[in-house]
Tab-separated table of C-alpha atoms in Angstrom:
chain	number	residue	atom	x	y	z
A	26	LEU	CA	6.161	-5.200	-5.386
A	27	ASN	CA	3.775	-8.505	-4.442
A	28	ALA	CA	1.142	-6.570	-2.498
A	29	ALA	CA	1.084	-5.141	-6.314
A	30	VAL	CA	0.664	-7.962	-8.016
A	31	PHE	CA	-1.688	-9.191	-5.478
A	32	ALA	CA	-3.858	-6.286	-6.260
A	33	ASN	CA	-3.941	-6.543	-9.879
A	34	SER	CA	-4.978	-10.451	-9.623
A	35	LEU	CA	-7.404	-9.579	-7.208
A	36	ALA	CA	-8.826	-5.944	-9.066
A	37	LYS	CA	-9.146	-8.089	-12.551
A	38	LYS	CA	-11.368	-10.946	-10.793
A	39	ILE	CA	-13.898	-8.696	-9.167
A	40	ASN	CA	-13.764	-5.818	-11.493
A	41	ALA	CA	-11.745	-3.219	-8.936
A	42	GLU	CA	-9.683	-0.546	-9.594
A	43	ILE	CA	-6.699	0.536	-7.832
A	44	LYS	CA	-5.050	3.591	-6.751
A	45	PHE	CA	-1.497	2.960	-6.178
A	46	LEU	CA	0.191	5.634	-3.799
A	47	TYR	CA	4.155	6.520	-3.542
A	48	ILE	CA	4.435	8.620	-0.102
A	49	TYR	CA	7.900	10.225	0.391
A	50	GLU	CA	9.423	11.802	3.315
A	51	ASP	CA	9.376	15.479	3.656
A	52	PRO	CA	13.043	16.419	4.055
A	53	SER	CA	11.942	20.048	5.424
A	54	GLN	CA	9.868	18.014	7.931
A	55	SER	CA	12.748	16.482	9.694
A	56	GLY	CA	15.500	18.418	11.497
A	57	THR	CA	15.655	22.406	12.882
A	58	SER	CA	14.157	24.741	10.795
A	59	LYS	CA	16.264	27.713	10.193
A	60	MET	CA	15.057	30.839	8.625
A	61	THR	CA	18.268	32.321	7.063
A	62	THR	CA	18.619	32.594	2.718
A	63	SER	CA	21.053	29.466	2.808
A	64	TRP	CA	18.748	27.380	4.628
A	65	GLN	CA	16.039	27.958	2.760
A	66	LYS	CA	17.976	27.273	-0.815
A	67	HIS	CA	18.837	24.094	1.169
A	68	ALA	CA	15.691	22.998	2.195
A	69	ARG	CA	14.064	23.635	-1.363
A	70	LEU	CA	16.696	22.042	-2.971
A	71	ALA	CA	16.261	19.128	-0.217
A	72	ARG	CA	12.554	19.162	-1.309
A	73	GLU	CA	13.646	18.938	-5.106
A	74	GLN	CA	16.319	16.133	-4.931
A	75	SER	CA	13.769	14.129	-2.698
A	76	LEU	CA	10.895	14.551	-5.211
A	77	ALA	CA	13.280	13.801	-8.374
A	78	THR	CA	14.442	10.807	-6.505
A	79	ALA	CA	10.301	9.606	-5.332
A	80	GLN	CA	9.937	10.084	-9.136
A	81	LYS	CA	12.532	7.878	-10.666
A	82	GLU	CA	11.891	5.070	-7.967
A	83	LEU	CA	8.042	4.938	-8.939
A	84	ILE	CA	9.066	4.713	-12.543
A	85	GLU	CA	11.342	2.052	-11.498
A	86	PHE	CA	8.257	0.537	-9.655
A	87	THR	CA	5.871	0.665	-12.127
A	88	ASP	CA	8.396	-0.869	-14.682
A	89	LYS	CA	8.969	-3.700	-12.402
A	90	LEU	CA	4.786	-4.396	-11.995
A	91	GLU	CA	4.698	-3.922	-15.481
A	92	GLU	CA	7.084	-7.267	-15.891
A	93	ARG	CA	5.024	-9.134	-13.232
A	94	ILE	CA	1.661	-9.107	-14.602
A	95	SER	CA	0.027	-10.348	-17.897
A	96	GLU	CA	-0.740	-8.328	-20.919
A	97	GLU	CA	-4.586	-9.225	-20.253
A	98	VAL	CA	-4.504	-7.602	-16.254
A	99	LEU	CA	-2.481	-4.320	-17.731
A	100	LYS	CA	-5.752	-3.777	-20.176
A	101	GLU	CA	-7.929	-5.070	-17.661
A	102	VAL	CA	-7.436	-3.235	-14.464
A	103	ASN	CA	-7.609	0.534	-14.197
A	104	GLN	CA	-4.121	1.688	-12.555
A	105	HIS	CA	-4.062	5.167	-10.726
A	106	PHE	CA	-0.092	6.083	-9.321
A	107	ALA	CA	0.057	9.503	-6.881
A	108	LEU	CA	3.141	10.592	-5.412
A	109	HIS	CA	2.533	12.476	-2.210
A	110	ARG	CA	5.095	14.041	0.622
A	111	GLY	CA	4.672	13.541	3.935
A	112	ASP	CA	4.422	11.282	6.927
A	113	THR	CA	2.901	7.944	5.818
A	114	ILE	CA	0.152	7.236	8.269
A	115	GLU	CA	-1.474	11.011	7.430
A	116	VAL	CA	-1.431	11.189	3.852
A	117	ILE	CA	-2.812	7.242	3.247
A	118	ASN	CA	-5.431	8.513	6.082
A	119	GLU	CA	-5.970	11.931	4.384
A	120	VAL	CA	-6.502	10.180	0.980
A	121	SER	CA	-8.688	7.661	2.284
A	122	LYS	CA	-10.588	9.757	3.585
A	123	ARG	CA	-11.373	11.185	-0.726
A	124	TYR	CA	-10.904	8.218	-2.358
A	125	GLN	CA	-12.898	5.625	0.441
A	126	PRO	CA	-11.020	2.495	-0.615
A	127	HIS	CA	-13.037	-0.560	0.101
A	128	LEU	CA	-10.029	-2.160	1.111
A	129	MET	CA	-6.317	-1.232	1.492
A	130	ILE	CA	-3.194	-4.008	0.578
A	131	LEU	CA	-0.093	-3.302	2.026
A	132	GLY	CA	3.131	-5.445	1.508
A	133	THR	CA	5.328	-6.558	4.720
A	134	LYS	CA	8.249	-6.316	5.875
A	135	GLN	CA	10.677	-8.960	6.477
A	136	LYS	CA	14.708	-8.455	8.304
A	137	ASP	CA	15.870	-11.117	5.589
A	138	ASP	CA	14.901	-14.080	3.692
A	139	ASN	CA	15.635	-16.397	6.691
A	140	GLU	CA	13.715	-14.653	9.381
A	141	ASP	CA	9.728	-14.949	10.106
A	142	ILE	CA	7.386	-12.046	8.280
A	143	TYR	CA	6.539	-8.913	10.523
A	144	MET	CA	4.336	-6.031	9.767
A	145	GLY	CA	6.268	-3.077	9.858
A	146	ILE	CA	5.116	0.188	12.360
A	147	ASN	CA	3.020	1.896	9.319
A	148	THR	CA	1.333	-1.373	8.526
A	149	THR	CA	0.547	-1.863	12.498
A	150	THR	CA	-0.395	1.861	12.722
A	151	LEU	CA	-2.820	1.618	10.089
A	152	ILE	CA	-4.460	-1.637	10.884
A	153	GLU	CA	-4.965	-0.169	14.931
A	154	HIS	CA	-6.401	3.369	13.228
A	155	THR	CA	-8.288	2.799	10.131
A	156	ASN	CA	-11.832	1.835	9.965
A	157	ILE	CA	-11.547	0.457	5.715
A	158	PRO	CA	-10.194	-3.354	6.067
A	159	VAL	CA	-6.708	-3.905	5.596
A	160	LEU	CA	-4.956	-6.815	4.054
A	161	THR	CA	-1.277	-7.495	4.483
A	162	ILE	CA	0.857	-9.431	1.785
A	163	PRO	CA	3.725	-11.628	3.220
A	164	ARG	CA	7.003	-10.367	0.991
A	165	SER	CA	7.182	-14.391	0.482
A	166	PHE	CA	3.819	-14.407	-2.069
A	167	SER	CA	4.548	-15.180	-5.387
A	168	SER	CA	1.453	-15.527	-7.890
A	169	VAL	CA	-2.243	-15.718	-6.991
A	170	GLY	CA	-4.222	-18.967	-7.653
A	171	ASP	CA	-7.392	-20.014	-7.180
A	172	GLU	CA	-7.401	-20.705	-3.311
A	173	LEU	CA	-5.995	-18.066	-0.649
A	174	ASN	CA	-5.204	-19.117	2.641
A	175	VAL	CA	-6.340	-15.811	4.657
A	176	LEU	CA	-5.480	-15.509	8.298
A	177	TYR	CA	-8.220	-13.017	9.904
A	178	ALA	CA	-7.190	-11.272	13.234
A	179	THR	CA	-9.453	-9.601	15.423
A	180	ASP	CA	-10.066	-8.174	19.120
A	181	PHE	CA	-13.992	-9.758	18.776
A	182	TYR	CA	-15.637	-6.243	18.041
A	183	ASP	CA	-18.918	-6.183	16.773
A	184	SER	CA	-17.968	-4.130	13.875
A	185	ASP	CA	-16.041	-7.626	12.945
A	186	ASN	CA	-19.390	-8.921	11.261
A	187	THR	CA	-19.281	-6.023	8.987
A	188	TYR	CA	-15.319	-6.511	8.025
A	189	LEU	CA	-15.946	-9.748	7.452
A	190	ASP	CA	-18.813	-9.618	5.695
A	191	THR	CA	-16.664	-7.162	3.376
A	192	LEU	CA	-13.920	-9.485	3.317
A	193	PHE	CA	-15.937	-12.034	2.048
A	194	GLN	CA	-17.681	-10.134	-1.006
A	195	ILE	CA	-14.033	-8.953	-1.764
A	196	LEU	CA	-12.019	-12.482	-1.874
A	197	GLY	CA	-15.874	-14.247	-3.498
A	198	PRO	CA	-13.954	-15.112	-6.950
A	199	PHE	CA	-11.216	-16.756	-5.190
A	200	ASN	CA	-11.603	-20.538	-2.643
A	201	THR	CA	-10.793	-18.842	-0.075
A	202	ASN	CA	-9.885	-20.132	3.463
A	203	ILE	CA	-10.125	-17.711	6.242
A	204	TYR	CA	-8.520	-18.829	9.825
């Protein structure tokens, strides 16, 4: 939710739109596939239940998001929500090819409030295997002020200059410190 709040604040400042992806697991991809009529019925019911659960969670997410962002931001920022079934990395890569975002904003995971922030496997994999800049927002994030501190992690490739230019353009409206 914090990443979504940040995305809305950023989108308002730079006049951008947001595409939220809610990706849920395809239950037919786990376990063995059996070709009996009863198994096919079970698989269909599992897919239907999975979709219903995802739809409910997406509605709950949008309700919570609306509570956290201002009316002004809600009116000014174009938000699009998409529900996809499948592997998280595969779906994001597929949608990214079609949508061609300038930036991906992802939340980080935390074991609990007393432990350091770490990135989940999906975030790490996306960072390693995408050509799109990825901005991760910690769970401890609360709101966007006029100043942002950004850690830029790099392997010192030539493409870093392009990514840094993009980062400066996107974060231009903020007083940004990049470390």
